[in-house]
Every structure is written in C-alpha cells, then in structure tokens.
Amino acid sequence: MTTPPEKLPTLSGSVPPVREWARTFAIGLCMGSADAVPGVSGGTIALIAGIYGRLIAMINAITPDRILTLLTALTPLDGGFDFREALSVFDEIDGWFGLALVAGVGLAVVLITRAVSILADETPALLFGFFFGLIAVSAVILLRELSFDSWFQIASGVVGFLIAFLLAGEFRFLETGNLLVVFLAGAVAVSAMILPGISGSLLLIILGQYERMSDTLSRFIDGVLSPVTGGSAATLTADATVVVTFIAGGLVGLFTVSRVVRRALDRNRPATMAFLVALVVGALRAPVVETQSKVGLSTDVLVAFAGAAVVGSVFLLALDWFAVDLDLDSV
C-alpha cells in the first residue's frame, strides 16, 4: 500500500543522529568480533547491549512486499523514481539501524578472519586450543541453564550431539569445494548468529567451513585491494564466487532457517534448546581434529593446545562473569 504524500518522511527527518549511528556501529563491531570466533555469540552481545529485541523486530519487518516496494520506488518503473516512498519503506524496516549494524559486523568479521587465516597457518595448536577453550566454557554456560525433564528432550540432545560430533570429524563431502555446502553453511551460520549463546562460527567449524571461509575472505579482500597494495588478483573471481555464495546463503538463512528455529523454540523450547546446546558439546571434537590434521598431537602440541584452551576458557568465563547472566528464556 502506497503511503500518502503528506505522511512520507524527508531525508533530514529520517537519518538518525551521528551519535546513534556511532553507537550502533560500535555494537556491530562487538557483535562481528563475537560472531567471528567460535564459542561466543553475536546474539549474546546484542542482548548485553540492549538491542536484541530491535534486531529481531528489524528482521521480521523485512518482508517480500516491502522489498518489492522499495526496489520499485528506486527504479524508473511504475511511474518513475519515488525517493520518499523508498525512504518510507526503509524507515519501516529500521534500515538506518540495520545499515550501521551490518557495517560494524562486516568490518569486524573481515579483521578477525584475517587474523584467523594467519594464525591457522603459523600457530594452529594455539589457535584451535583457544577455540577449544571457548567452546568448552560456552557448553558449560549453556548446559547449566538447561534441565532435562523428558525423554524427548534427552533424545533431542543426543541427536544434536551425534550430528555435531560426526560432522566435526573428517567428513569427506564437506571437505570438497561444493558451492552447495558453502550456501548451506552460510544459511545455518548466519541463522545461529542471531541466537544468544549459539555461535555461527562454531557451526562453520562443525561443517568444516570455518578455516576455508576465513582464508577465502582474506584472499578476496587482498584481490579487491590489489590495485592499491600491488598484490595479485589472479584468484579474485573464484574467491568472489565463494564469498557471494556464502552471503546469499546467509541472507536466505536469515529470513528462513532463523524463523524455523524461532518456531521450534516457540513450539517446544526445552527440546530445541537441548538440541542446540548439544551441538556445542559435540563440536568440541572439531578443534582437536583440525590440530591433528595440521601438526599432529605430539606432547609439545598437546601442551600448547591445553595452555591456549585455558586462556580461551578464562576469557569466556570472565565475559560471562562481568557481562551478563544468560537467560535462555529470553531467546
């Protein structure tokens, strides 16, 4: 339905103050940093920052009808450009908030994945040991919020654990360059990113795509910046295909898989949460498998791995202690 002209917003009245933009961008940086490492959830950061309800409302406000109206208003079709109508739809979906948040998340993910790509090659035992500690404490924090009161809830937990444990091993299909796997990984990971307590990066590790996406994104950024930095753009097309496929999967997942998860939570919260938390527990196998495949499990490697795991555990325990008492009933 078209908004009456007298009720259409103006650009000056629509754009939020710079201070609000900066705050949202900073929250996005924190969410992106959390999303980029397994064991920490961007959804938890949104909960801490007090924007979780607004984030979910924004996602639910983005409907096919609004997207079509927005695109039509920005094209010369159906009567020509209608900037104020487009601005009205943009306000309805809280677009300025989303734009600042996505910018912060995107920048943080790029920076963190670059660091992960380097560390995975140079110090894999320390990197994956740190991840093991994050995942382990995340599992403990989540498990203490659950009470297994029915056999169905227990069965859901067992199924979730087995799925994660098996996929976290050397699953040959997931090790291929199949773009379908990348698409599905994007859909699942981005859906999990908006759930407090469940890390999207953790699910990428389970699916065997975390290191691949970190490396691919780093190469893609290098290729895009090659005219400035003097680097090579030889693999830019191939990397761009993977990155675009992952983003496309993420967008589809954000508006489909995430809503399926929400409905499952509404229908049977205890069983759904048991399944999701069991995924975290089963994923503890993944950092061990990654370390073994890269450098083996010698005594020196195990010592380094264990030390880094302690550091990761202490870090997440400190975050949990000082930042928030996670309330799964608010998910």
Coordinates of C-alpha atoms in Angstrom, one line a residue:
M1 CA 0.0 0.0 0.0
T2 CA 1.3 3.4 -1.0
T3 CA 1.9 5.9 1.8
P4 CA 0.0 9.3 1.4
P5 CA 2.5 12.0 0.2
E6 CA 1.9 14.2 3.3
K7 CA 3.0 11.4 5.5
L8 CA 6.1 10.5 3.6
P9 CA 9.4 11.2 5.6
T10 CA 12.1 13.5 4.4
L11 CA 15.8 12.6 4.4
S12 CA 16.7 15.1 7.2
G13 CA 13.9 13.7 9.4
S14 CA 14.8 10.1 8.7
V15 CA 18.6 9.9 9.2
P16 CA 19.4 9.3 12.9
P17 CA 22.0 11.5 14.8
V18 CA 25.7 10.7 14.3
R19 CA 26.0 9.7 17.9
E20 CA 23.3 7.0 17.5
W21 CA 25.0 5.8 14.3
A22 CA 28.3 5.5 16.1
R23 CA 26.8 3.6 19.0
T24 CA 25.1 1.1 16.7
F25 CA 28.3 0.8 14.6
A26 CA 30.3 0.1 17.8
I27 CA 27.8 -2.6 18.8
G28 CA 28.1 -4.1 15.4
L29 CA 31.9 -4.2 15.8
C30 CA 31.4 -6.1 19.0
M31 CA 28.8 -8.5 17.5
G32 CA 31.0 -9.1 14.5
S33 CA 34.1 -9.9 16.6
A34 CA 32.0 -12.3 18.7
D35 CA 30.5 -13.9 15.6
A36 CA 33.9 -14.4 14.1
V37 CA 35.2 -16.7 16.9
P38 CA 33.5 -20.0 17.9
G39 CA 32.0 -20.2 21.4
V40 CA 30.9 -16.6 21.6
S41 CA 27.6 -15.4 20.1
G42 CA 26.8 -12.1 18.4
G43 CA 23.3 -12.6 19.7
T44 CA 24.6 -12.6 23.2
I45 CA 26.4 -9.3 22.6
A46 CA 23.1 -7.8 21.2
L47 CA 21.4 -9.0 24.4
I48 CA 24.0 -7.3 26.5
A49 CA 23.8 -4.1 24.5
G50 CA 20.0 -4.0 24.8
I51 CA 19.3 -4.1 21.1
Y52 CA 18.3 -7.8 20.7
G53 CA 14.5 -7.0 20.6
R54 CA 15.1 -4.3 18.0
L55 CA 17.3 -6.6 15.9
I56 CA 14.6 -9.3 15.8
A57 CA 11.9 -6.7 15.0
M58 CA 14.0 -5.4 12.1
I59 CA 14.5 -8.9 10.7
N60 CA 10.8 -9.7 11.0
A61 CA 9.9 -6.3 9.4
I62 CA 11.8 -7.2 6.2
T63 CA 9.1 -8.9 4.1
P64 CA 8.9 -9.7 0.3
D65 CA 6.2 -7.0 -0.1
R66 CA 8.4 -4.3 1.5
I67 CA 11.5 -5.3 -0.5
L68 CA 9.4 -5.2 -3.8
T69 CA 8.0 -1.8 -2.9
L70 CA 11.5 -0.5 -2.0
L71 CA 13.0 -1.7 -5.3
T72 CA 10.1 -0.4 -7.4
A73 CA 10.5 3.0 -5.8
L74 CA 14.2 3.1 -6.7
T75 CA 13.7 2.2 -10.4
P76 CA 12.1 4.1 -13.3
L77 CA 9.2 1.5 -13.3
D78 CA 5.7 2.1 -12.2
G79 CA 5.7 5.9 -12.5
G80 CA 9.4 6.6 -12.1
F81 CA 11.6 7.2 -9.1
D82 CA 9.9 7.8 -5.8
F83 CA 12.7 8.6 -3.3
R84 CA 10.4 9.5 -0.4
E85 CA 8.3 6.3 -0.8
A86 CA 11.6 4.3 -0.8
L87 CA 12.7 6.2 2.3
S88 CA 9.4 5.4 4.0
V89 CA 9.8 1.7 3.5
F90 CA 13.5 2.0 4.6
D91 CA 12.2 3.5 7.9
E92 CA 9.6 0.8 8.3
I93 CA 12.3 -1.9 8.3
D94 CA 14.6 0.2 10.6
G95 CA 17.1 0.4 7.7
W96 CA 19.4 3.0 9.2
F97 CA 19.9 0.9 12.3
G98 CA 20.5 -2.2 10.1
L99 CA 22.9 -0.3 7.9
A100 CA 25.1 0.8 10.8
L101 CA 24.9 -2.6 12.5
V102 CA 25.9 -4.5 9.3
A103 CA 28.7 -2.1 8.6
G104 CA 30.2 -2.8 12.1
V105 CA 29.7 -6.5 11.9
G106 CA 31.2 -6.7 8.4
L107 CA 34.3 -4.7 9.3
A108 CA 34.9 -6.8 12.4
V109 CA 34.4 -10.1 10.6
V110 CA 36.9 -9.1 7.9
L111 CA 39.6 -8.1 10.5
I112 CA 39.1 -11.2 12.7
T113 CA 39.0 -13.7 9.8
R114 CA 42.3 -12.2 8.5
A115 CA 43.9 -12.8 11.9
V116 CA 42.5 -16.4 12.0
S117 CA 43.7 -17.1 8.5
I118 CA 47.3 -16.1 9.5
L119 CA 47.2 -17.9 12.8
A120 CA 45.8 -21.1 11.3
D121 CA 48.9 -21.4 9.2
E122 CA 51.5 -20.2 11.7
T123 CA 50.2 -21.4 15.1
P124 CA 47.4 -23.9 14.6
A125 CA 47.8 -25.6 18.0
L126 CA 47.4 -22.3 19.8
L127 CA 44.5 -21.1 17.7
F128 CA 42.5 -24.3 17.9
G129 CA 43.3 -24.8 21.5
F130 CA 42.0 -21.3 22.2
F131 CA 38.8 -22.2 20.3
F132 CA 38.5 -25.4 22.3
G133 CA 38.5 -23.4 25.5
L134 CA 35.9 -21.0 24.2
I135 CA 33.6 -23.9 23.0
A136 CA 34.1 -25.9 26.2
V137 CA 33.1 -23.0 28.5
S138 CA 30.3 -22.0 26.2
A139 CA 28.9 -25.5 26.5
V140 CA 29.2 -25.4 30.3
I141 CA 27.5 -22.0 30.5
L142 CA 24.6 -23.2 28.3
L143 CA 24.3 -26.6 30.0
R144 CA 23.8 -25.0 33.4
E145 CA 20.7 -23.2 32.1
L146 CA 19.1 -26.5 31.0
S147 CA 17.2 -29.1 32.9
F148 CA 16.4 -32.4 31.1
D149 CA 12.9 -33.2 32.2
S150 CA 11.7 -35.5 29.5
W151 CA 12.9 -38.4 27.3
F152 CA 12.1 -36.4 24.2
Q153 CA 14.4 -33.6 25.5
I154 CA 17.1 -36.1 26.2
A155 CA 16.7 -37.7 22.8
S156 CA 16.9 -34.2 21.1
G157 CA 20.2 -33.6 22.9
V158 CA 21.6 -37.0 21.9
V159 CA 20.7 -36.3 18.2
G160 CA 22.3 -32.9 18.3
F161 CA 25.5 -34.2 19.9
L162 CA 25.8 -37.0 17.4
I163 CA 25.2 -34.7 14.4
A164 CA 27.9 -32.2 15.6
F165 CA 30.4 -34.9 16.7
L166 CA 30.1 -36.8 13.3
L167 CA 30.3 -33.7 11.2
A168 CA 33.2 -32.3 13.2
G169 CA 35.3 -35.2 12.0
E170 CA 36.9 -35.7 8.6
F171 CA 33.6 -35.7 6.7
R172 CA 34.7 -36.0 3.0
F173 CA 31.6 -34.4 1.4
L174 CA 32.1 -31.3 3.5
E175 CA 35.8 -31.1 2.5
T176 CA 35.0 -30.6 -1.2
G177 CA 34.7 -27.2 -2.9
N178 CA 31.0 -27.8 -3.4
L179 CA 29.2 -24.4 -3.5
L180 CA 26.0 -26.0 -2.2
V181 CA 27.9 -26.8 1.0
V182 CA 29.1 -23.1 1.2
F183 CA 25.5 -21.9 0.6
L184 CA 24.1 -24.2 3.3
A185 CA 26.9 -23.2 5.7
G186 CA 26.1 -19.5 5.2
A187 CA 22.4 -20.2 5.8
V188 CA 23.0 -22.1 9.0
A189 CA 25.8 -19.9 10.4
V190 CA 24.0 -16.6 9.9
S191 CA 20.8 -18.0 11.4
A192 CA 22.8 -19.1 14.5
M193 CA 24.5 -15.7 14.8
I194 CA 21.2 -14.0 16.0
L195 CA 20.6 -16.6 18.7
P196 CA 22.1 -15.8 22.1
G197 CA 24.5 -18.5 23.2
I198 CA 24.8 -20.3 19.8
S199 CA 27.8 -19.2 17.7
G200 CA 27.6 -19.1 13.9
S201 CA 31.4 -19.6 13.7
L202 CA 31.0 -22.7 15.8
L203 CA 28.6 -24.2 13.3
L204 CA 31.1 -23.3 10.5
I205 CA 33.7 -25.4 12.4
I206 CA 31.3 -28.3 12.7
L207 CA 30.6 -28.1 8.9
G208 CA 34.3 -27.9 8.1
Q209 CA 34.0 -24.5 6.5
Y210 CA 35.4 -22.1 9.1
E211 CA 39.0 -22.1 8.0
R212 CA 38.1 -22.2 4.4
M213 CA 35.9 -19.2 4.6
S214 CA 38.5 -17.3 6.7
D215 CA 41.1 -18.0 4.0
T216 CA 38.8 -17.2 1.1
L217 CA 37.6 -14.0 2.6
S218 CA 41.2 -12.9 3.3
R219 CA 42.2 -13.7 -0.3
F220 CA 39.1 -11.9 -1.7
I221 CA 39.9 -8.7 0.2
D222 CA 43.5 -8.9 -0.9
G223 CA 42.3 -9.3 -4.5
V224 CA 39.9 -6.3 -4.3
L225 CA 42.7 -4.2 -2.8
S226 CA 45.4 -5.4 -5.2
P227 CA 45.4 -2.2 -7.4
V228 CA 46.3 -0.3 -4.2
T229 CA 48.5 -2.8 -2.5
G230 CA 50.3 -4.2 -5.5
G231 CA 49.1 -7.8 -4.8
S232 CA 47.7 -10.4 -7.1
A233 CA 44.1 -10.6 -8.3
A234 CA 44.5 -13.9 -10.0
T235 CA 42.1 -15.8 -7.8
L236 CA 39.6 -13.0 -7.3
T237 CA 36.8 -14.5 -9.5
A238 CA 36.9 -17.9 -7.8
D239 CA 37.1 -16.3 -4.3
A240 CA 34.3 -13.9 -5.1
T241 CA 32.1 -16.8 -6.2
V242 CA 32.5 -18.5 -2.8
V243 CA 32.0 -15.3 -0.8
V244 CA 28.9 -14.3 -2.8
T245 CA 27.5 -17.8 -2.4
F246 CA 28.1 -17.7 1.3
I247 CA 26.4 -14.3 1.6
A248 CA 23.5 -15.5 -0.5
G249 CA 23.1 -18.5 1.8
G250 CA 23.3 -16.2 4.8
L251 CA 20.5 -13.9 3.5
V252 CA 18.3 -16.9 2.7
G253 CA 19.0 -18.4 6.2
L254 CA 18.4 -15.1 8.0
F255 CA 14.8 -15.0 6.7
T256 CA 14.0 -18.7 6.5
V257 CA 16.1 -21.0 8.7
S258 CA 16.2 -18.5 11.6
R259 CA 12.4 -18.3 11.5
V260 CA 12.1 -22.1 11.5
V261 CA 14.3 -22.1 14.6
R262 CA 12.2 -19.5 16.2
R263 CA 9.0 -21.5 15.6
A264 CA 10.7 -24.6 17.0
L265 CA 11.6 -22.6 20.1
D266 CA 8.0 -21.4 20.4
R267 CA 6.6 -24.9 20.0
N268 CA 9.0 -26.9 22.2
R269 CA 11.6 -24.7 23.8
P270 CA 13.2 -27.3 26.1
A271 CA 13.8 -29.9 23.3
T272 CA 15.0 -27.3 20.8
M273 CA 17.5 -25.7 23.3
A274 CA 18.7 -29.2 24.2
F275 CA 19.4 -29.9 20.6
L276 CA 21.2 -26.6 20.0
V277 CA 23.3 -26.8 23.2
A278 CA 24.2 -30.4 22.3
L279 CA 25.6 -29.2 19.0
V280 CA 28.0 -27.1 21.0
V281 CA 29.2 -30.1 23.1
G282 CA 29.6 -32.3 20.1
A283 CA 31.6 -29.6 18.4
L284 CA 34.5 -30.0 20.9
R285 CA 35.8 -32.7 18.6
A286 CA 36.4 -30.2 15.7
P287 CA 39.4 -28.2 17.2
V288 CA 41.1 -31.5 18.1
V289 CA 40.6 -32.9 14.6
E290 CA 41.9 -29.7 13.0
T291 CA 45.0 -29.6 15.1
Q292 CA 45.7 -33.3 14.5
S293 CA 45.4 -32.9 10.7
K294 CA 47.7 -29.9 10.6
V295 CA 50.5 -30.7 13.1
G296 CA 49.7 -34.0 14.8
L297 CA 49.2 -34.5 18.5
S298 CA 52.7 -34.7 19.9
T299 CA 53.5 -33.8 23.6
D300 CA 54.6 -30.3 22.7
V301 CA 51.5 -29.7 20.6
L302 CA 49.2 -31.0 23.4
V303 CA 50.8 -28.7 25.9
A304 CA 50.4 -25.7 23.7
F305 CA 46.9 -26.7 22.9
A306 CA 46.0 -27.2 26.5
G307 CA 47.6 -23.8 27.5
A308 CA 45.7 -22.0 24.8
A309 CA 42.5 -23.8 25.9
V310 CA 42.9 -22.5 29.4
V311 CA 43.4 -18.9 28.1
G312 CA 40.2 -19.3 26.0
S313 CA 38.3 -20.7 29.0
V314 CA 39.4 -17.9 31.3
F315 CA 38.5 -15.3 28.7
L316 CA 34.9 -16.5 28.2
L317 CA 34.4 -17.1 31.9
A318 CA 35.4 -13.5 32.5
L319 CA 33.0 -12.3 29.9
D320 CA 30.2 -14.4 31.4
W321 CA 31.0 -13.2 34.9
F322 CA 31.3 -9.4 34.2
A323 CA 28.9 -9.0 31.3
V324 CA 25.7 -10.9 31.5
D325 CA 23.8 -13.8 33.1
L326 CA 22.5 -15.6 30.0
D327 CA 18.7 -16.1 30.3
L328 CA 17.7 -18.7 27.7
D329 CA 14.0 -17.9 28.3
S330 CA 14.6 -14.6 26.6
V331 CA 15.9 -16.3 23.4

